[in-house]
XYZ file of C-alpha atoms in Angstrom:
109
model
C -38.548 -26.216 -16.020
C -38.914 -29.912 -17.209
C -40.722 -31.108 -19.646
C -44.359 -33.786 -19.268
C -42.392 -36.219 -21.438
C -39.587 -37.002 -19.938
C -37.527 -40.494 -19.207
C -35.966 -41.108 -16.459
C -32.707 -41.641 -18.089
C -33.089 -37.783 -18.828
C -34.335 -36.720 -15.554
C -31.789 -38.879 -14.174
C -28.897 -36.646 -16.047
C -30.497 -34.022 -15.203
C -29.677 -34.546 -11.489
C -26.659 -36.118 -12.515
C -25.389 -32.662 -14.391
C -27.025 -30.570 -11.150
C -25.040 -32.193 -9.158
C -21.875 -31.610 -10.924
C -22.526 -27.844 -10.867
C -23.780 -27.740 -7.194
C -20.161 -29.585 -6.413
C -18.470 -27.284 -8.157
C -19.621 -24.379 -6.710
C -18.823 -25.621 -3.329
C -15.600 -26.081 -3.932
C -15.285 -22.360 -5.163
C -17.429 -21.705 -2.111
C -14.547 -23.349 -0.157
C -11.844 -22.292 -2.003
C -12.549 -18.844 -1.477
C -13.154 -19.226 1.916
C -10.560 -20.721 3.045
C -7.762 -19.376 5.736
C -4.905 -19.004 3.272
C -7.029 -17.513 -0.028
C -8.526 -15.043 2.604
C -5.075 -14.423 4.296
C -3.306 -14.163 0.970
C -6.325 -11.170 0.050
C -5.067 -9.719 2.552
C -2.113 -9.445 2.215
C -2.910 -7.789 -1.647
C -5.025 -5.757 -0.167
C -2.212 -4.861 2.025
C 0.896 -4.649 -0.429
C -1.600 -2.958 -2.257
C -2.367 -0.150 0.249
C 1.308 0.499 0.849
C 2.307 0.632 -2.676
C -0.690 3.446 -3.570
C 0.730 5.788 0.093
C 4.411 5.055 -1.288
C 3.808 6.393 -4.447
C 1.674 9.498 -2.606
C 3.909 10.038 -0.852
C 6.799 10.613 -3.424
C 5.005 12.768 -5.124
C 4.143 14.903 -1.871
C 8.114 14.481 -1.593
C 8.870 15.745 -4.604
C 7.262 18.734 -4.384
C 8.519 19.137 -1.582
C 11.693 18.961 -2.656
C 11.464 20.911 -6.089
C 9.618 24.017 -4.387
C 13.039 23.762 -1.642
C 14.976 23.772 -4.926
C 12.824 26.136 -7.027
C 14.023 28.312 -3.478
C 17.663 28.100 -3.282
C 18.639 27.175 -6.890
C 17.861 29.980 -9.951
C 16.211 29.184 -13.451
C 19.929 28.927 -14.519
C 20.644 26.555 -12.475
C 23.267 28.864 -10.067
C 22.584 29.262 -6.186
C 20.989 31.957 -4.726
C 23.182 32.638 -2.270
C 20.913 35.643 -0.433
C 18.800 32.397 0.494
C 21.695 29.217 0.929
C 23.657 31.316 3.086
C 20.936 32.210 6.033
C 19.759 28.187 5.802
C 23.402 27.677 6.249
C 23.967 29.464 9.118
C 20.477 28.502 10.850
C 21.779 24.656 9.915
C 24.891 25.095 11.563
C 23.296 26.866 15.024
C 20.814 24.676 15.327
C 23.689 21.361 15.720
C 25.531 23.246 16.908
C 22.880 23.345 19.830
C 21.943 20.061 19.438
C 25.793 18.771 20.370
C 25.933 21.581 23.008
C 22.578 20.785 25.234
C 23.941 16.312 24.634
C 27.526 17.526 26.078
C 25.648 19.944 29.135
C 23.508 16.514 29.310
C 26.059 13.742 29.738
C 28.140 16.332 32.386
C 25.036 16.360 34.672
C 25.270 12.912 34.961
Protein backbone atom coordinates (compact mmCIF):
# COMPACT_ATOMS: atom_id res chain seq x y z
CA UNK A 1 0.00 0.00 0.00
CA UNK A 2 1.26 3.46 -0.75
CA UNK A 3 2.27 5.60 2.17
CA UNK A 4 0.22 8.71 2.94
CA UNK A 5 3.21 11.01 2.57
CA UNK A 6 4.24 9.95 -0.97
CA UNK A 7 5.35 12.71 -3.22
CA UNK A 8 4.10 12.98 -6.79
CA UNK A 9 7.55 11.90 -8.04
CA UNK A 10 7.43 8.74 -5.88
CA UNK A 11 3.94 7.94 -7.16
CA UNK A 12 5.10 8.39 -10.77
CA UNK A 13 8.15 6.17 -10.11
CA UNK A 14 5.92 3.47 -8.56
CA UNK A 15 3.54 3.65 -11.55
CA UNK A 16 6.50 3.42 -13.97
CA UNK A 17 7.81 0.31 -12.11
CA UNK A 18 4.36 -1.28 -12.24
CA UNK A 19 4.07 -0.55 -15.96
CA UNK A 20 7.48 -2.14 -16.55
CA UNK A 21 6.50 -5.22 -14.52
CA UNK A 22 3.23 -5.47 -16.45
CA UNK A 23 5.04 -5.07 -19.79
CA UNK A 24 7.49 -7.81 -18.82
CA UNK A 25 4.65 -10.11 -17.72
CA UNK A 26 2.72 -9.54 -20.94
CA UNK A 27 5.82 -10.25 -23.04
CA UNK A 28 6.36 -13.51 -21.15
CA UNK A 29 2.73 -14.54 -21.64
CA UNK A 30 2.98 -13.64 -25.33
CA UNK A 31 6.08 -15.79 -25.71
CA UNK A 32 4.43 -18.72 -23.92
CA UNK A 33 1.31 -18.71 -26.09
CA UNK A 34 3.10 -18.00 -29.38
CA UNK A 35 2.34 -20.78 -31.89
CA UNK A 36 6.00 -21.62 -32.46
CA UNK A 37 6.58 -21.96 -28.71
CA UNK A 38 3.52 -24.19 -28.36
CA UNK A 39 4.70 -26.31 -31.31
CA UNK A 40 8.19 -26.66 -29.84
CA UNK A 41 6.74 -27.67 -26.47
CA UNK A 42 4.51 -30.26 -28.15
CA UNK A 43 7.48 -31.64 -30.13
CA UNK A 44 9.51 -31.90 -26.94
CA UNK A 45 6.70 -33.77 -25.17
CA UNK A 46 6.30 -36.17 -28.12
CA UNK A 47 10.05 -36.75 -28.32
CA UNK A 48 10.20 -37.47 -24.58
CA UNK A 49 7.28 -39.87 -24.90
CA UNK A 50 8.90 -41.65 -27.84
CA UNK A 51 12.20 -41.90 -25.98
CA UNK A 52 10.41 -43.38 -22.98
CA UNK A 53 8.45 -45.83 -25.15
CA UNK A 54 11.59 -46.83 -27.04
CA UNK A 55 13.38 -47.42 -23.76
CA UNK A 56 10.57 -49.63 -22.50
CA UNK A 57 10.52 -51.53 -25.80
CA UNK A 58 14.29 -52.07 -25.61
CA UNK A 59 13.98 -53.45 -22.08
CA UNK A 60 11.12 -55.76 -23.11
CA UNK A 61 13.01 -57.05 -26.17
CA UNK A 62 16.17 -57.49 -24.14
CA UNK A 63 14.27 -59.57 -21.57
CA UNK A 64 12.68 -61.67 -24.31
CA UNK A 65 16.01 -62.30 -26.03
CA UNK A 66 17.64 -63.18 -22.73
CA UNK A 67 14.81 -65.60 -21.97
CA UNK A 68 15.04 -67.28 -25.38
CA UNK A 69 18.81 -67.46 -25.13
CA UNK A 70 18.51 -69.08 -21.71
CA UNK A 71 16.25 -71.72 -23.27
CA UNK A 72 18.58 -72.44 -26.20
CA UNK A 73 22.04 -72.07 -24.63
CA UNK A 74 23.38 -73.74 -21.50
CA UNK A 75 25.04 -71.84 -18.68
CA UNK A 76 28.44 -72.76 -20.14
CA UNK A 77 27.50 -71.22 -23.50
CA UNK A 78 27.06 -74.48 -25.40
CA UNK A 79 23.90 -74.85 -27.51
CA UNK A 80 21.20 -77.12 -26.09
CA UNK A 81 20.72 -79.41 -29.06
CA UNK A 82 17.61 -80.97 -27.56
CA UNK A 83 15.95 -77.55 -27.95
CA UNK A 84 17.83 -76.01 -30.90
CA UNK A 85 17.20 -78.84 -33.37
CA UNK A 86 13.37 -78.88 -32.97
CA UNK A 87 13.29 -75.07 -33.21
CA UNK A 88 15.39 -75.16 -36.39
CA UNK A 89 13.21 -77.88 -37.92
CA UNK A 90 10.07 -75.91 -37.08
CA UNK A 91 11.54 -72.75 -38.61
CA UNK A 92 12.52 -74.55 -41.82
CA UNK A 93 9.04 -76.11 -42.03
CA UNK A 94 7.27 -72.77 -41.61
CA UNK A 95 9.48 -71.06 -44.20
CA UNK A 96 8.96 -73.99 -46.58
CA UNK A 97 5.18 -73.77 -46.18
CA UNK A 98 5.26 -70.03 -46.84
CA UNK A 99 7.32 -70.49 -49.99
CA UNK A 100 5.06 -73.32 -51.19
CA UNK A 101 1.96 -71.24 -50.47
CA UNK A 102 3.36 -68.26 -52.39
CA UNK A 103 4.24 -70.40 -55.40
CA UNK A 104 0.81 -72.03 -55.38
CA UNK A 105 -0.95 -68.66 -55.30
CA UNK A 106 1.19 -67.33 -58.16
CA UNK A 107 0.35 -70.36 -60.34
CA UNK A 108 -3.39 -69.91 -59.78
CA UNK A 109 -3.31 -66.37 -61.15
